[in-house]
């Protein structure tokens, strides 16, 4: 659902006329685009005024109609499976998954900051076997205190903008905590100046301990009912935090929510434009699809908001996480989210392992069957890599985090029900098979003179990319970056798919290193 509440502009980000989910990314390109945006807002208001079953029915009919071309393509290709079972079968699976996610993300998803949902037991019998206490969700206060934290290391160029937008949040009951993890540039000096000017708490680490330890240090001094996190290269919309808190307050079974991230430096290079279009789809569609089951598997770092009682006891396990006999230093957002999703099955053991930590023994919170959601209207902008080398490093970090989290979240996700399990394990399957498909169609096929097979593979990749491009164009009127979305699909299949085996082979080598330039 498009959220239509007016949002205040953020001066630090140019060329944005208003911070509204319905016109996100809209540039000053004339009255026509503003007219389109205003019309979409009026339609959203009208839909929200209808009874729930009518609103949902209209949306589902509209989405199915829009997806008809892809559905027809699926029907046309299905009879060809016996002729080329590997290529056509794989293509059909990818197309089916794409259609399913788009249907869920647009037809079933509703922004939890706009539409509340009453807690109810899941239909899945495996999930319902949890103790009755797991279904007791104490409500938050009407205006809970929020601790907004960021860990920073050597980010002198962007940390002031980040901190000022944190303090500039329109949420009133807020404490801002910044942890400097032994920066060696001018970051500490900037933070000291800001601490004298703004109402913030700054912690300084003399030794670099890594992002997870730094944030855990901040959590130990925090006092909020809600713990919110952002990254040091991010800028928050003023009302982003308020929308996330509204979602948690009105939906007491939500243990965590993710905001909606876009590229802050989208206009820098072709690569940043492609990433901006890709980010929008990953959040608007993929996270929205997971959110319909209350099982978003990654509350992303640009804006991650947790109920304190849903996550507090698991910070020691997160900070000291090890994998394959070695400390895993990457501050994987997936792993922290996994502790919320799987604490009914994993929580007691994790707390027992770190029972001597004050974050565990001072207040032991019961394990609950929390839902994890996504707030489409909570906007945040993050600096994305503008050059190939930093981009590849980022993707390797993400692949390593994916592998590590698969071994944790993958061990219980099947218990959360068939919907969440299908989305999670289906995604794992596609990521795992992608390198094999790339080798077969980009290496083996040309080596054997099967150039037509290679062309078919690339056409399939571009077809999927164009489908996502259409989604971006329809949901971002006036934004021309839709044309870069097929480029991102091509890069993902031809280049990034090879990074999975490399990441697996080098997974024991890990450092906290950021960089988007």
CSV table of N, CA and C in Angstrom, one decimal, residues 21 24-25 106 260-263 273-288 374 376 379 468-469 471-476 479 485:
chain,number,residue,atom,x,y,z
A,21,UNK,N,6.7,7.9,0.3
A,21,UNK,CA,6.9,6.6,-0.3
A,21,UNK,C,6.3,6.6,-1.8
A,24,UNK,N,9.0,8.7,-3.9
A,24,UNK,CA,10.4,8.6,-3.5
A,24,UNK,C,11.3,8.6,-4.8
A,25,UNK,N,12.3,9.5,-4.7
A,25,UNK,CA,13.1,9.6,-5.8
A,25,UNK,C,12.6,10.6,-6.9
A,106,UNK,N,2.9,-6.8,-3.4
A,106,UNK,CA,2.0,-5.7,-3.8
A,106,UNK,C,0.5,-6.1,-3.4
A,260,UNK,N,13.0,1.2,4.7
A,260,UNK,CA,13.2,1.1,3.2
A,260,UNK,C,14.4,1.9,2.8
A,261,UNK,N,15.4,1.3,2.3
A,261,UNK,CA,16.6,1.9,1.9
A,261,UNK,C,16.8,2.2,0.4
A,262,UNK,N,17.3,3.4,0.1
A,262,UNK,CA,17.7,3.7,-1.2
A,262,UNK,C,19.1,4.3,-1.2
A,263,UNK,N,19.6,4.5,-2.4
A,263,UNK,CA,21.0,5.0,-2.6
A,263,UNK,C,21.1,6.5,-2.3
A,273,UNK,N,23.5,4.2,-9.9
A,273,UNK,CA,22.1,4.2,-10.4
A,273,UNK,C,21.5,2.8,-10.4
A,274,UNK,N,22.3,1.9,-10.9
A,274,UNK,CA,21.8,0.5,-11.0
A,274,UNK,C,21.5,-0.1,-9.6
A,275,UNK,N,22.4,0.3,-8.6
A,275,UNK,CA,22.1,-0.2,-7.2
A,275,UNK,C,20.9,0.4,-6.6
A,276,UNK,N,20.7,1.7,-6.9
A,276,UNK,CA,19.5,2.4,-6.4
A,276,UNK,C,18.2,1.7,-6.9
A,277,UNK,N,18.1,1.3,-8.2
A,277,UNK,CA,17.0,0.6,-8.7
A,277,UNK,C,16.9,-0.8,-8.1
A,278,UNK,N,18.0,-1.4,-7.8
A,278,UNK,CA,18.0,-2.8,-7.2
A,278,UNK,C,17.6,-2.7,-5.8
A,279,UNK,N,18.1,-1.7,-5.0
A,279,UNK,CA,17.7,-1.6,-3.6
A,279,UNK,C,16.2,-1.5,-3.5
A,280,UNK,N,15.6,-0.6,-4.4
A,280,UNK,CA,14.2,-0.4,-4.3
A,280,UNK,C,13.4,-1.7,-4.4
A,281,UNK,N,13.8,-2.5,-5.4
A,281,UNK,CA,13.1,-3.8,-5.6
A,281,UNK,C,13.3,-4.7,-4.4
A,282,UNK,N,14.5,-4.8,-3.9
A,282,UNK,CA,14.8,-5.7,-2.8
A,282,UNK,C,14.0,-5.4,-1.6
A,283,UNK,N,13.7,-4.1,-1.4
A,283,UNK,CA,12.9,-3.8,-0.2
A,283,UNK,C,11.5,-3.8,-0.5
A,284,UNK,N,11.1,-3.1,-1.6
A,284,UNK,CA,9.7,-2.9,-1.9
A,284,UNK,C,9.0,-4.2,-2.2
A,285,UNK,N,9.7,-5.2,-2.8
A,285,UNK,CA,9.1,-6.4,-3.2
A,285,UNK,C,9.5,-7.6,-2.3
A,286,UNK,N,10.9,-7.8,-2.3
A,286,UNK,CA,11.3,-9.0,-1.5
A,286,UNK,C,11.0,-8.9,0.0
A,287,UNK,N,11.4,-7.8,0.6
A,287,UNK,CA,11.1,-7.7,2.0
A,287,UNK,C,9.6,-7.6,2.3
A,288,UNK,N,8.9,-7.0,1.4
A,288,UNK,CA,7.4,-6.9,1.6
A,288,UNK,C,6.8,-8.3,1.5
A,374,UNK,N,8.4,-5.1,7.9
A,374,UNK,CA,9.1,-4.1,7.1
A,374,UNK,C,8.1,-2.9,6.9
A,376,UNK,N,7.5,0.1,4.7
A,376,UNK,CA,7.8,0.7,3.5
A,376,UNK,C,8.0,2.2,3.5
A,379,UNK,N,11.8,5.8,5.4
A,379,UNK,CA,12.8,6.0,4.3
A,379,UNK,C,14.2,6.3,4.9
A,468,UNK,N,11.6,-6.3,-13.4
A,468,UNK,CA,11.8,-5.5,-12.3
A,468,UNK,C,11.9,-4.0,-12.6
A,469,UNK,N,12.4,-3.7,-13.8
A,469,UNK,CA,12.5,-2.3,-14.3
A,469,UNK,C,11.1,-1.7,-14.4
A,471,UNK,N,8.5,-2.6,-12.7
A,471,UNK,CA,8.0,-2.4,-11.3
A,471,UNK,C,8.6,-1.1,-10.8
A,472,UNK,N,9.8,-0.9,-11.0
A,472,UNK,CA,10.5,0.4,-10.5
A,472,UNK,C,9.8,1.6,-11.2
A,473,UNK,N,9.6,1.5,-12.5
A,473,UNK,CA,9.0,2.7,-13.2
A,473,UNK,C,7.6,3.0,-12.7
A,474,UNK,N,6.8,1.9,-12.5
A,474,UNK,CA,5.4,2.2,-12.0
A,474,UNK,C,5.4,2.7,-10.6
A,475,UNK,N,6.3,2.3,-9.7
A,475,UNK,CA,6.3,2.8,-8.3
A,475,UNK,C,7.1,4.0,-8.1
A,476,UNK,N,7.9,4.5,-9.1
A,476,UNK,CA,8.7,5.7,-8.9
A,476,UNK,C,8.5,6.6,-10.2
A,479,UNK,N,11.1,9.0,-12.2
A,479,UNK,CA,12.5,8.6,-12.0
A,479,UNK,C,13.0,7.7,-13.1
A,485,UNK,N,17.9,-1.1,-14.2
A,485,UNK,CA,17.6,-2.3,-13.4
A,485,UNK,C,18.0,-3.6,-14.2
